[in-house]
Tab-separated table of C-alpha atoms and ligand atoms in Angstrom:
chain	number	residue	atom	x	y	z
A	24	MET	CA	11.337	28.151	1.001
A	25	SER	CA	9.554	24.905	-0.038
A	26	GLY	CA	6.835	25.337	2.562
A	27	TYR	CA	7.604	21.904	3.993
A	28	GLU	CA	11.243	22.499	4.927
A	29	ASP	CA	10.451	23.056	8.604
A	30	THR	CA	8.252	19.965	9.027
A	31	THR	CA	10.750	17.873	7.043
A	32	ALA	CA	13.648	19.106	9.210
A	33	ARG	CA	11.771	18.222	12.403
A	34	ALA	CA	10.754	14.859	10.982
A	35	ARG	CA	14.350	14.130	9.926
A	36	GLU	CA	15.476	14.681	13.514
A	37	LEU	CA	12.939	12.074	14.731
A	38	VAL	CA	14.042	9.602	12.035
A	39	GLU	CA	17.751	10.113	12.832
A	40	GLY	CA	17.049	9.406	16.517
A	41	ALA	CA	14.997	6.269	15.771
A	42	ASP	CA	16.176	2.727	16.067
A	43	ARG	CA	12.949	0.992	14.972
A	44	ILE	CA	11.008	2.284	11.972
A	45	ALA	CA	7.666	1.137	10.573
A	46	VAL	CA	6.464	2.528	7.262
A	47	LEU	CA	2.857	2.309	6.034
A	48	THR	CA	2.371	3.241	2.397
A	49	GLY	CA	-0.711	3.698	0.311
A	50	ALA	CA	-1.552	4.466	-3.292
A	51	GLY	CA	-0.060	7.979	-3.016
A	52	ILE	CA	3.546	6.748	-2.947
A	53	SER	CA	2.997	5.216	-6.404
A	54	ALA	CA	1.175	8.274	-7.798
A	55	GLU	CA	4.447	9.837	-9.058
A	56	SER	CA	5.143	6.567	-10.869
A	57	GLY	CA	1.908	7.081	-12.772
A	58	VAL	CA	-0.259	4.603	-10.843
A	59	PRO	CA	-3.707	6.208	-10.361
A	60	THR	CA	-4.772	6.671	-6.741
A	61	PHE	CA	-8.238	5.624	-5.560
A	62	ARG	CA	-9.185	8.855	-3.824
A	63	GLY	CA	-7.499	12.196	-3.204
A	64	GLY	CA	-8.385	15.439	-4.909
A	65	GLY	CA	-11.989	14.734	-3.957
A	66	LYS	CA	-12.498	12.082	-6.663
A	67	SER	CA	-12.961	8.296	-6.386
A	68	LEU	CA	-11.783	5.825	-9.019
A	69	VAL	CA	-14.632	4.581	-11.263
A	70	TRP	CA	-14.381	2.034	-14.125
A	71	ARG	CA	-17.216	1.043	-16.484
A	72	GLY	CA	-19.468	3.222	-14.362
A	73	MET	CA	-18.736	1.227	-11.166
A	74	PRO	CA	-16.849	2.577	-8.109
A	75	PHE	CA	-13.644	0.623	-7.391
A	76	GLU	CA	-14.936	-0.528	-3.999
A	77	GLN	CA	-17.646	-2.417	-5.895
A	78	LEU	CA	-15.249	-3.841	-8.517
A	79	SER	CA	-12.677	-4.858	-5.873
A	80	SER	CA	-15.119	-6.674	-3.615
A	81	ALA	CA	-15.680	-10.209	-2.394
A	82	ALA	CA	-19.207	-10.035	-3.834
A	83	MET	CA	-17.867	-9.342	-7.341
A	84	VAL	CA	-15.587	-12.416	-7.172
A	85	ARG	CA	-18.633	-14.497	-6.261
A	86	ASN	CA	-20.932	-12.936	-8.851
A	87	ASP	CA	-18.746	-12.074	-11.805
A	88	LEU	CA	-15.201	-13.463	-11.686
A	89	PRO	CA	-14.640	-12.740	-15.424
A	90	LEU	CA	-15.350	-9.038	-14.794
A	91	VAL	CA	-12.918	-9.071	-11.825
A	92	TRP	CA	-10.293	-10.424	-14.210
A	93	GLU	CA	-11.069	-7.700	-16.770
A	94	TRP	CA	-10.771	-5.047	-14.017
A	95	PHE	CA	-7.418	-6.348	-12.775
A	96	ASP	CA	-6.058	-6.929	-16.298
A	97	TYR	CA	-6.957	-3.293	-17.002
A	98	ARG	CA	-5.109	-2.190	-13.835
A	99	ARG	CA	-2.120	-4.462	-14.578
A	100	LYS	CA	-1.801	-2.895	-18.039
A	101	ALA	CA	-1.496	0.538	-16.397
A	102	VAL	CA	0.793	-0.613	-13.558
A	103	GLY	CA	3.000	-2.693	-15.861
A	104	LYS	CA	4.285	0.526	-17.491
A	105	CYS	CA	5.203	2.112	-14.116
A	106	VAL	CA	8.587	2.055	-12.462
A	107	PRO	CA	9.566	2.855	-8.862
A	108	ASN	CA	9.995	6.565	-8.127
A	109	ALA	CA	12.394	8.424	-5.808
A	110	GLY	CA	10.097	7.694	-2.860
A	111	HIS	CA	10.174	3.925	-3.320
A	112	LEU	CA	13.941	4.037	-3.918
A	113	ALA	CA	14.542	6.152	-0.783
A	114	LEU	CA	12.730	3.615	1.376
A	115	ALA	CA	14.727	0.746	-0.160
A	116	ALA	CA	18.007	2.653	0.412
A	117	ALA	CA	17.043	3.442	4.024
A	118	GLN	CA	16.409	-0.253	4.729
A	119	ILE	CA	19.656	-1.332	3.055
A	120	SER	CA	21.621	1.407	4.923
A	121	GLY	CA	21.499	-0.735	8.070
A	122	ASN	CA	20.987	2.436	10.105
A	123	PHE	CA	17.933	0.951	11.790
A	124	HIS	CA	17.502	-2.108	14.042
A	125	GLN	CA	14.012	-2.535	12.581
A	126	PHE	CA	12.900	-1.179	9.244
A	127	GLN	CA	9.541	-2.767	8.390
A	128	LEU	CA	7.783	-1.623	5.224
A	129	ILE	CA	4.047	-2.334	5.197
A	130	THR	CA	2.085	-1.482	2.073
A	131	GLN	CA	-1.580	-1.340	1.087
A	132	ASN	CA	-0.504	-1.276	-2.542
A	133	ILE	CA	-0.648	-4.282	-4.813
A	134	ASP	CA	1.566	-2.871	-7.595
A	135	GLY	CA	4.838	-4.553	-6.462
A	136	LEU	CA	6.820	-1.297	-6.884
A	137	HIS	CA	8.433	-1.486	-3.420
A	138	ALA	CA	10.058	-4.855	-4.214
A	139	ALA	CA	10.971	-3.558	-7.659
A	140	ALA	CA	12.780	-0.677	-5.919
A	141	GLY	CA	14.835	-3.134	-3.837
A	142	SER	CA	12.858	-3.234	-0.591
A	143	SER	CA	12.801	-6.677	1.048
A	144	GLY	CA	10.461	-8.403	3.472
A	145	VAL	CA	7.640	-6.019	2.447
A	146	ILE	CA	4.311	-6.854	4.114
A	147	GLU	CA	1.769	-6.585	1.274
A	148	LEU	CA	-1.364	-6.293	3.362
A	149	HIS	CA	-3.675	-6.283	0.314
A	150	GLY	CA	-1.827	-8.829	-1.817
A	151	ASN	CA	-0.132	-8.471	-5.144
A	152	ILE	CA	-1.615	-7.849	-8.596
A	153	TRP	CA	1.035	-10.070	-10.220
A	154	ARG	CA	0.005	-13.204	-8.218
A	155	THR	CA	-3.038	-15.501	-8.566
A	156	ARG	CA	-4.765	-17.857	-6.139
A	157	CYS	CA	-7.002	-20.873	-6.773
A	158	THR	CA	-10.570	-20.278	-5.662
A	159	VAL	CA	-10.793	-23.862	-4.372
A	160	CYS	CA	-7.398	-25.281	-3.285
A	161	GLU	CA	-5.864	-21.809	-2.632
A	162	ARG	CA	-2.678	-22.684	-4.589
A	163	LEU	CA	-0.654	-19.543	-5.310
A	164	ASP	CA	0.833	-18.887	-8.731
A	165	ASP	CA	2.399	-16.119	-10.779
A	166	LEU	CA	0.056	-14.454	-13.207
A	167	THR	CA	-0.160	-16.036	-16.633
A	168	GLU	CA	-1.467	-14.496	-19.844
A	169	GLY	CA	-4.116	-16.332	-21.880
A	170	GLU	CA	-7.469	-17.723	-20.768
A	171	ARG	CA	-9.509	-15.826	-18.193
A	172	PRO	CA	-10.148	-16.904	-15.505
A	173	PRO	CA	-6.965	-19.102	-15.605
A	174	LYS	CA	-7.499	-22.701	-14.524
A	175	CYS	CA	-5.647	-23.970	-11.444
A	176	PRO	CA	-2.807	-26.270	-12.613
A	177	ALA	CA	-3.402	-28.432	-9.530
A	178	CYS	CA	-7.183	-28.878	-9.329
A	179	GLY	CA	-8.552	-27.205	-12.443
A	180	ALA	CA	-10.768	-24.692	-10.568
A	181	PRO	CA	-10.775	-21.017	-11.637
A	182	MET	CA	-7.926	-18.832	-10.329
A	183	ARG	CA	-8.499	-15.279	-8.946
A	184	PRO	CA	-6.167	-12.336	-8.356
A	185	HIS	CA	-4.196	-12.877	-5.106
A	186	VAL	CA	-5.498	-9.545	-3.812
A	187	VAL	CA	-7.511	-8.778	-0.652
A	188	LEU	CA	-10.828	-7.293	-1.724
A	189	PHE	CA	-13.274	-5.230	0.252
A	190	GLY	CA	-15.220	-7.509	2.600
A	191	GLU	CA	-12.389	-10.075	2.649
A	192	PHE	CA	-10.116	-10.864	5.578
A	193	LEU	CA	-6.459	-9.988	5.329
A	194	ASP	CA	-3.850	-12.671	5.873
A	195	ALA	CA	-3.772	-13.066	9.667
A	196	GLU	CA	-0.007	-13.531	9.827
A	197	ASN	CA	0.581	-10.379	7.769
A	198	VAL	CA	-1.712	-8.379	10.046
A	199	GLU	CA	0.059	-9.757	13.164
A	200	ARG	CA	3.532	-8.918	11.806
A	201	ALA	CA	2.361	-5.402	10.766
A	202	ARG	CA	0.762	-4.750	14.145
A	203	GLU	CA	3.909	-5.915	15.975
A	204	ALA	CA	6.144	-3.742	13.816
A	205	ALA	CA	3.920	-0.683	14.347
A	206	ALA	CA	3.565	-1.212	18.093
A	207	SER	CA	7.326	-1.592	18.563
A	208	ALA	CA	8.323	1.314	16.263
A	209	ASP	CA	9.936	4.526	17.569
A	210	VAL	CA	8.686	6.195	14.399
A	211	CYS	CA	5.863	5.240	12.056
A	212	LEU	CA	5.998	6.889	8.650
A	213	VAL	CA	2.567	7.120	7.000
A	214	VAL	CA	3.095	7.818	3.305
A	215	GLY	CA	0.473	8.502	0.634
A	216	THR	CA	-2.642	7.058	2.251
A	217	SER	CA	-6.048	8.567	2.845
A	218	GLY	CA	-6.181	6.409	6.000
A	219	LEU	CA	-9.739	5.291	5.233
A	220	VAL	CA	-9.208	1.551	4.867
A	221	TYR	CA	-9.368	-0.773	7.872
A	222	PRO	CA	-7.405	-2.521	9.328
A	223	ALA	CA	-4.308	-0.849	7.747
A	224	ASN	CA	-5.438	2.533	9.114
A	225	GLU	CA	-5.086	1.276	12.676
A	226	LEU	CA	-1.330	0.779	12.479
A	227	PRO	CA	-0.126	4.374	13.189
A	228	HIS	CA	-2.322	4.447	16.272
A	229	LEU	CA	-0.483	1.387	17.646
A	230	THR	CA	2.819	3.291	17.351
A	231	ARG	CA	1.467	6.268	19.252
A	232	ALA	CA	-0.192	4.075	21.874
A	233	SER	CA	3.227	2.602	22.708
A	234	GLY	CA	4.942	5.981	22.884
A	235	GLY	CA	6.282	6.193	19.307
A	236	LYS	CA	5.925	9.144	16.952
A	237	VAL	CA	3.864	9.304	13.742
A	238	ILE	CA	5.042	11.275	10.715
A	239	GLU	CA	2.617	11.686	7.810
A	240	ILE	CA	3.640	12.574	4.238
A	241	ASN	CA	0.725	13.646	2.080
A	242	PRO	CA	-0.004	16.700	-0.108
A	243	GLU	CA	-3.544	16.658	1.409
A	244	GLU	CA	-4.887	16.545	4.964
A	245	THR	CA	-6.320	13.147	5.893
A	246	VAL	CA	-8.228	11.547	8.732
A	247	LEU	CA	-4.827	10.644	10.200
A	248	THR	CA	-3.377	14.204	10.098
A	249	ASN	CA	-4.555	15.427	13.479
A	250	ARG	CA	-3.294	12.191	15.067
A	251	ALA	CA	0.183	12.576	13.547
A	252	ASP	CA	3.041	14.207	15.492
A	253	ILE	CA	4.260	15.801	12.271
A	254	SER	CA	2.334	16.030	8.962
A	255	ILE	CA	4.438	17.014	5.935
A	256	ARG	CA	2.160	18.585	3.330
A	257	ALA	CA	4.160	17.454	0.335
A	258	LYS	CA	4.679	14.696	-2.231
A	259	SER	CA	6.587	11.599	-1.082
A	260	ALA	CA	9.151	11.487	-3.895
A	261	ALA	CA	10.451	14.888	-2.871
A	262	VAL	CA	10.429	14.341	0.894
A	263	LEU	CA	11.523	10.747	1.515
A	264	PRO	CA	15.142	11.175	0.253
A	265	LEU	CA	15.426	14.279	2.472
A	266	LEU	CA	14.095	12.412	5.481
A	267	PHE	CA	16.874	9.829	5.238
A	268	GLY	CA	19.595	12.332	4.332
A	269	GLN	CA	19.861	10.981	0.806
A	270	PRO	CA	20.633	13.142	-2.230
A	271	ASN	CA	17.305	14.511	-3.427
A	272	ALA	CA	16.695	12.855	-6.774
A	273	GLU	CA	13.925	15.365	-7.605
B	8	LIG	C1	-11.703	-6.348	6.424
B	8	LIG	C2	-6.826	-4.244	-3.011
B	8	LIG	C3	-12.729	-7.745	7.978
B	8	LIG	C4	-7.888	-4.168	-4.083
B	8	LIG	C5	-7.722	-2.855	-1.263
B	8	LIG	C6	-17.323	0.765	7.390
B	8	LIG	C7	-16.466	1.482	8.207
B	8	LIG	C8	-15.149	1.085	8.386
B	8	LIG	C9	-14.633	-0.041	7.750
B	8	LIG	C10	-15.492	-0.741	6.940
B	8	LIG	C11	-16.823	-0.378	6.768
B	8	LIG	N1	-17.386	-1.275	5.933
B	8	LIG	C12	-16.469	-2.213	5.578
B	8	LIG	C13	-15.311	-1.893	6.210
B	8	LIG	C14	-14.047	-2.660	6.120
B	8	LIG	C15	-13.325	-2.278	4.795
B	8	LIG	C16	-13.008	-0.794	4.800
B	8	LIG	O1	-12.076	-0.363	5.494
B	8	LIG	N2	-13.763	-0.029	3.992
B	8	LIG	C17	-13.549	1.413	3.982
B	8	LIG	C18	-13.306	1.852	2.537
B	8	LIG	C19	-14.762	2.102	4.580
B	8	LIG	N3	-12.127	-3.028	4.840
B	8	LIG	C20	-12.121	-4.279	4.366
B	8	LIG	O2	-13.040	-4.804	3.821
B	8	LIG	C21	-10.828	-5.037	4.606
B	8	LIG	N4	-11.157	-6.310	5.204
B	8	LIG	O3	-12.010	-5.352	7.039
B	8	LIG	O4	-11.844	-7.631	6.866
B	8	LIG	C22	-14.091	-7.875	7.353
B	8	LIG	C23	-14.386	-9.014	6.692
B	8	LIG	C24	-15.675	-9.142	6.166
B	8	LIG	C25	-16.604	-8.106	6.299
B	8	LIG	C26	-16.284	-6.910	6.937
B	8	LIG	C27	-15.000	-6.780	7.470
B	8	LIG	C28	-10.142	-5.265	3.276
B	8	LIG	C29	-9.610	-3.958	2.773
B	8	LIG	C30	-8.691	-4.192	1.565
B	8	LIG	C31	-9.379	-3.755	0.310
B	8	LIG	N5	-8.445	-3.857	-0.801
B	8	LIG	N6	-6.894	-2.996	-2.258
B	8	LIG	C32	-7.504	-3.204	-5.152
B	8	LIG	O5	-6.412	-2.589	-5.112
B	8	LIG	O6	-8.333	-3.114	-6.087
B	8	LIG	S1	-7.877	-1.364	-0.501
B	8	LIG	C33	-7.435	-0.133	-1.578
B	8	LIG	O7	-7.579	1.082	-0.866
B	8	LIG	C34	-6.010	-0.100	-2.068
B	8	LIG	O8	-5.213	-1.141	-1.522
B	8	LIG	C35	-5.520	1.235	-1.538
B	8	LIG	O9	-4.168	1.285	-1.303
B	8	LIG	C36	-6.287	1.228	-0.300
B	8	LIG	C37	-6.293	2.396	0.619
B	8	LIG	O10	-6.331	3.510	-0.135
B	8	LIG	P1	-5.056	4.434	-0.072
B	8	LIG	O11	-3.848	3.568	-0.309
B	8	LIG	O12	-5.083	5.230	1.126
B	8	LIG	O13	-5.242	5.247	-1.398
B	8	LIG	P2	-6.195	6.494	-1.627
B	8	LIG	O14	-6.329	6.700	-3.077
B	8	LIG	O15	-7.380	6.357	-0.757
B	8	LIG	O16	-5.328	7.719	-1.010
B	8	LIG	C38	-4.171	8.103	-1.714
B	8	LIG	C39	-3.543	9.218	-0.871
B	8	LIG	O17	-2.305	9.563	-1.452
B	8	LIG	C40	-4.387	10.494	-0.805
B	8	LIG	O18	-4.505	10.896	0.539
B	8	LIG	C41	-3.563	11.492	-1.614
B	8	LIG	O19	-3.669	12.812	-1.066
B	8	LIG	C42	-2.181	10.968	-1.421
B	8	LIG	N7	-1.225	11.328	-2.493
B	8	LIG	C43	-1.488	11.579	-3.813
B	8	LIG	N8	-0.325	11.849	-4.458
B	8	LIG	C44	0.665	11.724	-3.514
B	8	LIG	C45	0.095	11.386	-2.278
B	8	LIG	N9	0.829	11.184	-1.137
B	8	LIG	C46	2.152	11.364	-1.275
B	8	LIG	N10	2.811	11.679	-2.410
B	8	LIG	C47	2.073	11.875	-3.539
B	8	LIG	N11	2.718	12.208	-4.698
């Protein structure tokens, strides 16, 4: 007995009966690809003696853009070696299956692994580590190697990572689309997130408020657990294929 067979079986029934699915993922879904999570296991990510909330902050971009580039180049080096795992692939297959009228994937992650797995139309609430944005004219570009900070090809100002940092507003259209998807979902899957970061952590509550069900997948309890209809205490790569009736790649 896996210990999570019962919760997974009950969750699978909800998923099979659903027409509209919203999925909110966090760093935990990429953990089995080797991408370090920020929290979990009681620890918090620190680099050069600074907590990640300080490194990934609007203040740091204002005060020390070169250090922000070093921090994100360091993260890109780690993420660049990672490939999608069975959890990412299961979500992509579920979307492609056409079994759902709505299948909206919303991620807090910036690693790009959902798109790499074949998911489309992913709402990247916190941006993407492979994209850059001009600090003045806001032009978007793919990441380039070489000088740091890169210079904007249009206006020559320094570029920054196209990532939403603590203390920065999320893209309003992304937030609106994510809120609509959550509010109209029969089922909201919450996968691999500690549920501590606003406004992403509000999304499951919108599903419940409109009568939908919330299923959490996380090896640990979180602040969202007691507000979930079902909480599967397990890793996402093992559970997600089972939820969608796919062969378990584990
Ligand atoms: C905003 C990009 C308006 C950068 C990120 C006080 C109270 C409440 C809120 C606030 C407050 N003070 C400030 C705020 C707002 C703040 C916030 O929420 N702070 C929190 C931390 C207290 N939010 C913001 O600033 C947002 N903007 O609110 O705008 C505004 C404007 C101006 C001033 C004020 C407000 C912007 C937030 C976006 C920040 N950027 N990422 C980067 O990546 O460096 S957030 C960052 O945390 C990542 O995106 C990460 O994904 C995200 C959330 O973390 P999780 O994904 O949940 O990851 P975590 O490590 O925490 O958890 C992993 C989980 O996985 C664990 O539970 C673990 O058990 C589980 N797991 C592990 N292995 C597995 C697994 N699960 C499944 N399978 C496994 N194998």
